[in-house]
Short mmCIF file of C-alpha atoms in Angstrom, two decimals:
data_model
loop_
_atom_site.label_atom_id
_atom_site.label_comp_id
_atom_site.label_asym_id
_atom_site.label_seq_id
_atom_site.Cartn_x
_atom_site.Cartn_y
_atom_site.Cartn_z
CA UNK D 1 165.98 -85.08 141.81
CA UNK D 2 162.49 -83.28 140.38
CA UNK D 3 160.78 -86.73 141.05
CA UNK D 4 162.21 -87.47 144.85
CA UNK D 5 161.40 -84.10 146.21
CA UNK D 6 157.97 -84.27 146.43
CA UNK D 7 158.83 -88.44 148.77
CA UNK D 8 161.24 -85.89 150.61
CA UNK D 9 159.29 -83.44 151.79
CA UNK D 10 155.80 -85.72 152.73
CA UNK D 11 158.80 -87.67 154.33
CA UNK D 12 159.84 -84.39 156.76
CA UNK D 13 156.35 -83.72 156.78
CA UNK D 14 155.26 -86.80 158.00
CA UNK D 15 157.83 -87.43 160.29
CA UNK D 16 156.68 -84.15 162.18
CA UNK D 17 153.33 -85.09 162.75
CA UNK D 18 154.55 -88.44 164.36
CA UNK D 19 156.70 -85.84 166.69
CA UNK D 20 153.92 -84.07 167.15
CA UNK D 21 151.48 -87.34 167.71
CA UNK D 22 153.49 -88.77 170.04
CA UNK D 23 154.55 -85.20 171.95
CA UNK D 24 150.43 -85.24 172.42
CA UNK D 25 150.27 -88.61 173.85
CA UNK D 26 152.76 -88.39 176.75
CA UNK D 27 151.36 -85.05 177.15
CA UNK D 28 147.90 -87.07 177.23
CA UNK D 29 149.45 -89.74 180.07
CA UNK D 30 150.72 -87.19 182.00
CA UNK D 31 147.49 -85.12 182.40
CA UNK D 32 145.42 -88.94 183.19
CA UNK D 33 148.74 -89.15 186.12
CA UNK D 34 147.95 -85.60 187.26
CA UNK D 35 144.31 -85.93 187.56
CA UNK D 36 144.49 -89.35 189.23
CA UNK D 37 146.87 -87.71 192.08
CA UNK D 38 144.48 -85.36 191.84
CA UNK D 39 141.65 -87.12 192.77
CA UNK D 40 143.54 -88.89 196.02
CA UNK D 41 144.44 -85.66 197.26
CA UNK D 42 142.30 -83.00 197.28
CA UNK D 43 144.12 -79.69 197.73
CA UNK D 44 144.03 -78.33 201.38
CA UNK D 45 143.57 -75.04 201.76
CA UNK D 46 140.40 -73.37 199.34
CA UNK D 47 137.74 -70.75 200.07
CA UNK D 48 134.37 -71.93 202.17
CA UNK D 49 131.63 -71.29 199.02
CA UNK D 50 129.08 -70.49 202.33
CA UNK D 51 129.25 -67.01 203.93
CA UNK D 52 132.94 -66.52 202.91
CA UNK D 53 134.38 -68.18 205.65
CA UNK D 54 137.85 -69.51 205.54
CA UNK D 55 140.62 -71.40 205.00
CA UNK D 56 139.64 -75.82 205.88
CA UNK D 57 142.00 -77.83 206.94
CA UNK D 58 142.35 -82.05 206.01
CA UNK D 59 139.41 -82.94 207.76
CA UNK D 60 137.84 -81.10 206.08
CA UNK D 61 138.52 -82.34 202.46
CA UNK D 62 136.12 -84.01 199.99
CA UNK D 63 135.85 -85.23 196.34
CA UNK D 64 137.24 -82.67 193.62
CA UNK D 65 134.60 -82.15 191.41
CA UNK D 66 137.33 -82.83 188.03
CA UNK D 67 134.94 -83.72 185.85
CA UNK D 68 131.33 -82.73 186.00
CA UNK D 69 128.66 -83.37 183.63
CA UNK D 70 125.88 -81.19 183.55
CA UNK D 71 122.61 -81.53 182.53
CA UNK D 72 121.43 -77.90 182.73
CA UNK D 73 117.50 -78.76 180.98
CA UNK D 74 115.31 -81.95 180.75
CA UNK D 75 113.80 -80.59 177.06
CA UNK D 76 114.03 -82.81 174.33
CA UNK D 77 112.85 -82.59 170.79
CA UNK D 78 113.32 -86.70 170.16
CA UNK D 79 111.54 -88.90 172.50
CA UNK D 80 114.27 -92.00 173.17
CA UNK D 81 112.17 -95.36 175.15
CA UNK D 82 115.25 -95.77 177.14
CA UNK D 83 116.00 -91.95 178.77
CA UNK D 84 117.38 -91.82 181.25
CA UNK D 85 116.66 -88.15 182.27
CA UNK D 86 113.77 -87.18 181.45
CA UNK D 87 111.38 -83.93 180.69
CA UNK D 88 110.52 -83.95 184.61
CA UNK D 89 110.92 -80.13 184.02
CA UNK D 90 111.41 -77.47 181.73
CA UNK D 91 113.30 -75.09 184.33
CA UNK D 92 116.72 -73.85 182.87
CA UNK D 93 118.45 -71.54 184.97
CA UNK D 94 119.69 -67.78 183.93
CA UNK D 95 122.15 -67.71 182.07
CA UNK D 96 124.34 -65.60 184.60
CA UNK D 97 123.56 -68.26 187.68
CA UNK D 98 124.22 -70.67 185.59
CA UNK D 99 128.24 -69.00 185.30
CA UNK D 100 128.30 -68.46 188.49
CA UNK D 101 127.51 -71.95 189.53
CA UNK D 102 129.95 -73.49 186.94
CA UNK D 103 133.10 -70.81 188.95
CA UNK D 104 132.48 -72.32 192.16
CA UNK D 105 132.63 -75.59 190.77
CA UNK D 106 136.14 -74.00 188.80
CA UNK D 107 137.27 -72.30 192.73
CA UNK D 108 136.89 -76.15 193.98
CA UNK D 109 138.67 -77.74 190.75
CA UNK D 110 137.02 -78.92 188.28
CA UNK D 111 139.08 -79.38 184.50
CA UNK D 112 136.19 -80.74 182.15
CA UNK D 113 132.53 -80.29 181.99
CA UNK D 114 129.65 -82.38 180.04
CA UNK D 115 126.90 -79.88 178.42
CA UNK D 116 123.71 -82.17 178.53
CA UNK D 117 120.21 -82.42 178.78
CA UNK D 118 117.72 -83.33 177.73
CA UNK D 119 119.00 -81.43 175.00
CA UNK D 120 121.19 -79.05 175.61
CA UNK D 121 120.44 -77.20 171.19
CA UNK D 122 117.32 -76.93 172.53
CA UNK D 123 117.44 -74.16 175.01
CA UNK D 124 117.18 -70.48 172.73
CA UNK D 125 118.85 -73.08 169.58
CA UNK D 126 121.88 -73.48 170.98
CA UNK D 127 122.40 -69.76 171.79
CA UNK D 128 122.38 -71.01 175.57
CA UNK D 129 125.51 -73.70 175.82
CA UNK D 130 126.68 -71.59 173.24
CA UNK D 131 128.02 -68.74 175.63
CA UNK D 132 128.50 -71.75 178.48
CA UNK D 133 130.87 -73.31 176.00
CA UNK D 134 132.13 -69.87 175.73
CA UNK D 135 132.75 -68.97 179.63
CA UNK D 136 134.07 -72.31 180.22
CA UNK D 137 136.58 -72.42 177.69
CA UNK D 138 137.67 -68.54 177.88
CA UNK D 139 136.62 -67.23 181.06
CA UNK D 140 137.40 -70.62 183.20
CA UNK D 141 140.41 -71.81 181.57
CA UNK D 142 138.83 -75.27 181.42
CA UNK D 143 141.18 -78.44 180.21
CA UNK D 144 138.03 -79.49 178.26
CA UNK D 145 133.97 -78.70 177.36
CA UNK D 146 132.50 -81.17 175.59
CA UNK D 147 128.35 -81.50 175.07
CA UNK D 148 126.50 -84.13 174.48
CA UNK D 149 124.05 -84.29 171.56
CA UNK D 150 121.47 -85.83 170.09
CA UNK D 151 122.33 -84.19 166.52
CA UNK D 152 119.13 -82.73 165.25
CA UNK D 153 119.13 -79.02 166.07
CA UNK D 154 122.92 -78.07 165.42
CA UNK D 155 123.93 -76.25 162.72
CA UNK D 156 127.05 -75.25 160.87
CA UNK D 157 126.73 -71.50 162.00
CA UNK D 158 127.00 -72.66 165.48
CA UNK D 159 130.37 -74.12 164.87
CA UNK D 160 131.19 -71.10 163.18
CA UNK D 161 130.12 -68.40 166.58
CA UNK D 162 131.47 -71.28 168.85
CA UNK D 163 133.49 -73.84 167.73
CA UNK D 164 136.62 -72.63 168.64
CA UNK D 165 135.86 -72.74 172.66
CA UNK D 166 134.55 -76.87 172.09
CA UNK D 167 137.24 -79.33 172.47
CA UNK D 168 134.58 -83.04 172.28
CA UNK D 169 131.06 -83.49 170.41
CA UNK D 170 129.26 -86.83 171.31
CA UNK D 171 125.99 -87.48 169.27
CA UNK D 172 124.10 -89.78 170.89
CA UNK D 173 123.54 -93.01 167.46
CA UNK D 174 122.06 -95.81 168.51
CA UNK D 175 121.45 -97.02 165.47
CA UNK D 176 122.87 -96.97 161.64
CA UNK D 177 119.08 -98.28 160.51
CA UNK D 178 116.26 -96.34 160.31
CA UNK D 179 113.52 -98.25 161.14
CA UNK D 180 115.47 -99.32 164.87
CA UNK D 181 115.61 -95.26 164.83
CA UNK D 182 111.89 -94.78 164.88
CA UNK D 183 111.26 -97.87 167.62
CA UNK D 184 113.93 -96.53 170.07
CA UNK D 185 112.38 -93.02 169.11
CA UNK D 186 115.29 -91.10 168.10
CA UNK D 187 113.58 -89.30 165.19
CA UNK D 188 109.22 -90.57 164.59
CA UNK D 189 108.64 -91.50 161.63
CA UNK D 190 110.76 -90.41 158.46
CA UNK D 191 113.05 -88.45 160.83
CA UNK D 192 114.43 -91.99 161.50
CA UNK D 193 116.76 -91.15 158.40
CA UNK D 194 117.68 -87.78 158.90
CA UNK D 195 119.27 -88.23 162.09
CA UNK D 196 122.03 -90.70 160.17
CA UNK D 197 122.25 -88.13 157.92
CA UNK D 198 122.82 -85.44 160.78
CA UNK D 199 125.56 -87.93 161.99
CA UNK D 200 127.22 -87.37 159.43
CA UNK D 201 127.25 -84.01 158.15
CA UNK D 202 128.09 -82.99 161.70
CA UNK D 203 130.94 -85.17 161.63
CA UNK D 204 132.47 -83.37 158.12
CA UNK D 205 131.94 -79.94 160.68
CA UNK D 206 133.63 -81.60 163.53
CA UNK D 207 136.33 -82.29 160.82
CA UNK D 208 136.35 -78.51 159.56
CA UNK D 209 136.42 -76.83 162.92
CA UNK D 210 139.06 -79.26 164.63
CA UNK D 211 136.19 -80.39 167.67
CA UNK D 212 137.28 -84.06 168.28
CA UNK D 213 134.73 -86.16 167.63
CA UNK D 214 132.29 -88.55 169.72
CA UNK D 215 129.80 -91.28 169.56
CA UNK D 216 127.88 -92.51 172.44
CA UNK D 217 125.81 -95.23 172.11
CA UNK D 218 123.74 -97.23 173.67
CA UNK D 219 122.87 -100.95 173.87
CA UNK D 220 119.12 -102.06 174.28
CA UNK D 221 116.69 -104.57 172.99
CA UNK D 222 116.21 -102.90 169.44
CA UNK D 223 119.33 -102.47 168.48
CA UNK D 224 122.02 -105.59 170.78
CA UNK D 225 122.03 -107.93 167.76
CA UNK D 226 123.34 -105.09 164.79
CA UNK D 227 126.64 -104.53 163.50
CA UNK D 228 127.50 -101.29 163.77
CA UNK D 229 131.08 -102.34 163.51
CA UNK D 230 131.43 -100.99 159.84
CA UNK D 231 130.17 -97.08 160.10
CA UNK D 232 132.55 -96.48 163.79
CA UNK D 233 135.39 -97.42 161.86
CA UNK D 234 134.40 -95.14 158.85
CA UNK D 235 133.20 -92.86 161.32
CA UNK D 236 136.52 -92.97 163.48
CA UNK D 237 135.16 -91.39 166.33
CA UNK D 238 138.15 -90.34 169.38
CA UNK D 239 136.06 -92.21 171.64
CA UNK D 240 133.52 -94.49 171.26
CA UNK D 241 131.18 -95.02 174.24
CA UNK D 242 128.57 -97.86 174.94
CA UNK D 243 126.35 -98.23 177.36
CA UNK D 244 123.77 -100.75 178.80
CA UNK D 245 120.52 -100.18 178.97
CA UNK D 246 119.98 -98.45 182.80
CA UNK D 247 116.89 -98.23 184.76
CA UNK D 248 117.06 -95.67 187.01
CA UNK D 249 113.72 -95.65 189.55
CA UNK D 250 111.02 -91.98 188.95
CA UNK D 251 113.04 -91.73 185.51
CA UNK D 252 112.48 -95.00 183.39
CA UNK D 253 110.32 -97.41 185.56
CA UNK D 254 108.45 -96.99 188.46
CA UNK D 255 104.84 -95.32 188.96
CA UNK D 256 105.85 -92.20 188.47
CA UNK D 257 107.88 -92.05 185.92
CA UNK D 258 107.50 -90.36 182.50
CA UNK D 259 108.85 -93.83 180.29
CA UNK D 260 109.06 -97.70 180.79
CA UNK D 261 112.59 -98.47 179.66
CA UNK D 262 111.68 -102.26 180.90
CA UNK D 263 110.84 -103.78 177.35
CA UNK D 264 114.14 -101.75 176.09
CA UNK D 265 116.55 -103.70 179.16
CA UNK D 266 119.15 -105.92 178.12
CA UNK D 267 121.35 -108.43 179.88
CA UNK D 268 124.80 -108.96 180.95
CA UNK D 269 124.94 -111.61 178.48
CA UNK D 270 123.80 -109.68 175.48
CA UNK D 271 125.93 -106.45 176.52
CA UNK D 272 128.88 -108.94 175.96
CA UNK D 273 127.60 -109.70 172.61
CA UNK D 274 127.40 -106.74 171.88
CA UNK D 275 131.10 -105.32 172.28
CA UNK D 276 132.17 -108.85 171.38
CA UNK D 277 130.96 -108.55 167.52
CA UNK D 278 132.99 -104.70 167.86
CA UNK D 279 136.22 -105.69 169.48
CA UNK D 280 137.44 -105.22 166.74
CA UNK D 281 136.76 -100.97 166.97
CA UNK D 282 139.72 -99.65 168.36
CA UNK D 283 138.12 -97.04 170.38
CA UNK D 284 135.39 -98.53 172.09
CA UNK D 285 135.36 -98.05 175.57
CA UNK D 286 132.34 -100.12 177.06
CA UNK D 287 130.13 -99.28 180.56
CA UNK D 288 128.33 -102.00 181.93
CA UNK D 289 125.06 -100.90 184.56
CA UNK D 290 127.88 -101.55 187.19
CA UNK D 291 130.73 -98.51 185.70
CA UNK D 292 127.97 -96.52 184.77
CA UNK D 293 125.53 -95.99 187.95
CA UNK D 294 127.66 -93.80 190.25
CA UNK D 295 130.85 -92.89 188.59
CA UNK D 296 129.43 -90.08 186.91
CA UNK D 297 129.21 -86.25 188.93
CA UNK D 298 126.01 -85.27 187.62
CA UNK D 299 124.40 -82.38 188.30
CA UNK D 300 120.48 -81.44 187.40
CA UNK D 301 118.64 -78.58 186.03
CA UNK D 302 119.07 -76.31 189.54
CA UNK D 303 122.65 -77.07 189.52
CA UNK D 304 122.09 -80.15 192.80
CA UNK D 305 124.19 -82.75 192.75
CA UNK D 306 122.28 -86.32 191.67
CA UNK D 307 122.31 -89.50 193.89
CA UNK D 308 121.76 -92.86 191.99
CA UNK D 309 123.18 -95.46 194.15
CA UNK D 310 119.33 -96.05 195.32
CA UNK D 311 118.87 -97.63 191.81
CA UNK D 312 116.95 -93.23 191.55
CA UNK D 313 117.97 -89.87 191.67
CA UNK D 314 117.98 -88.10 194.36
CA UNK D 315 118.40 -84.65 194.43
CA UNK D 316 121.34 -82.97 197.20
CA UNK D 317 120.24 -79.44 197.55
CA UNK D 318 121.73 -76.94 195.10
CA UNK D 319 125.03 -75.95 195.58
CA UNK D 320 124.17 -72.01 194.56
CA UNK D 321 122.22 -72.51 197.68
CA UNK D 322 125.07 -74.28 200.36
CA UNK D 323 128.25 -74.52 198.29
CA UNK D 324 130.14 -77.39 196.82
CA UNK D 325 131.47 -79.19 199.16
CA UNK D 326 127.93 -79.66 200.72
CA UNK D 327 126.24 -80.91 197.71
CA UNK D 328 128.90 -83.18 196.51
CA UNK D 329 129.07 -85.09 200.01
CA UNK D 330 125.29 -86.19 199.06
CA UNK D 331 126.22 -87.27 195.31
CA UNK D 332 126.95 -90.69 196.24
CA UNK D 333 130.14 -90.43 193.58
CA UNK D 334 132.43 -93.50 193.38
CA UNK D 335 135.92 -92.64 192.65
CA UNK D 336 137.54 -95.33 192.19
CA UNK D 337 135.08 -96.46 189.27
CA UNK D 338 135.52 -92.69 187.85
CA UNK D 339 138.88 -94.27 187.68
CA UNK D 340 138.80 -97.90 186.28
CA UNK D 341 135.58 -96.74 183.22
CA UNK D 342 138.35 -94.56 181.96
CA UNK D 343 137.10 -91.46 183.22
CA UNK D 344 140.30 -89.96 182.68
CA UNK D 345 141.63 -89.55 179.29
CA UNK D 346 143.07 -87.20 176.52
CA UNK D 347 139.83 -84.77 177.32
CA UNK D 348 141.50 -81.75 176.21
CA UNK D 349 141.62 -80.15 172.43
CA UNK D 350 144.46 -77.63 173.16
CA UNK D 351 146.35 -77.90 169.82
CA UNK D 352 143.33 -79.40 167.15
CA UNK D 353 146.01 -79.29 164.57
CA UNK D 354 146.76 -83.14 165.52
CA UNK D 355 143.11 -84.03 166.30
CA UNK D 356 142.62 -84.58 162.13
#
């Protein structure tokens, strides 16, 4: 009898965990259905941003900013050759102004915000993004608060201070080969080796502090033939976003661009071959150029929506000046593609016990 008790206890514990996971998946499906409804049917009544005006009618209804990517800084300590959001300015909004804009977006229906750059941990070495993360989760009560980072500047102390407020951390990793990272510009010289080492260290911190771990990869000329399956399967990210290298006029191509990404650009056939090689990875989420270009609501450092329809990044007026509705009308946002590419998923980490 003594020998069977631990097995029974383990079986009970496993059963409880299974029930919780099933419930969590059902909840995620319900959230996805609700999100799709929210995209199709905008609330008919809301306060006008501009001048404190009255309510709008159905005729005035527009895009709900359900999920927003806020690139609050363009500064970065890496020099990735394909970068599509380059350091054209060093401007960063004051913290309270950034919070004001986020509150305006929340009032218009934002449920998820992703902080990106540039490198979001470069400004005040992570304190700025930490305070934004805390504000969005604690004060705005967003369903999901996420960050995309190259990982190089993240320290464990940041997790101790802000980890409770972060749902998902995505780390950009384009190769597990040190020389390839150097050629891409993801760390120069001997920093290339440290990029992969740091990725594994951050994975451990995410596990310890119950932050869901994600990996972003840009497929380009230098990594298109690499097989990353073993590393990705070993790390087990909740999502592995695989992007096709994208050219944007004025950012990484054209006369005024700070980068020339044309040597990094690959064909659709090369991208498809990379995806085929990694089909064993169950969490792979592919994004070709056709899926990616117009399916994100992107805010720049001035809180202007960036319209990529014509192959560049044409900014709207700042939502701080004209309000969310007026700014978002110039975003060129493809709502149908947002849903089609899987933009709505289990993005909340409300019960962190379920994720590790």
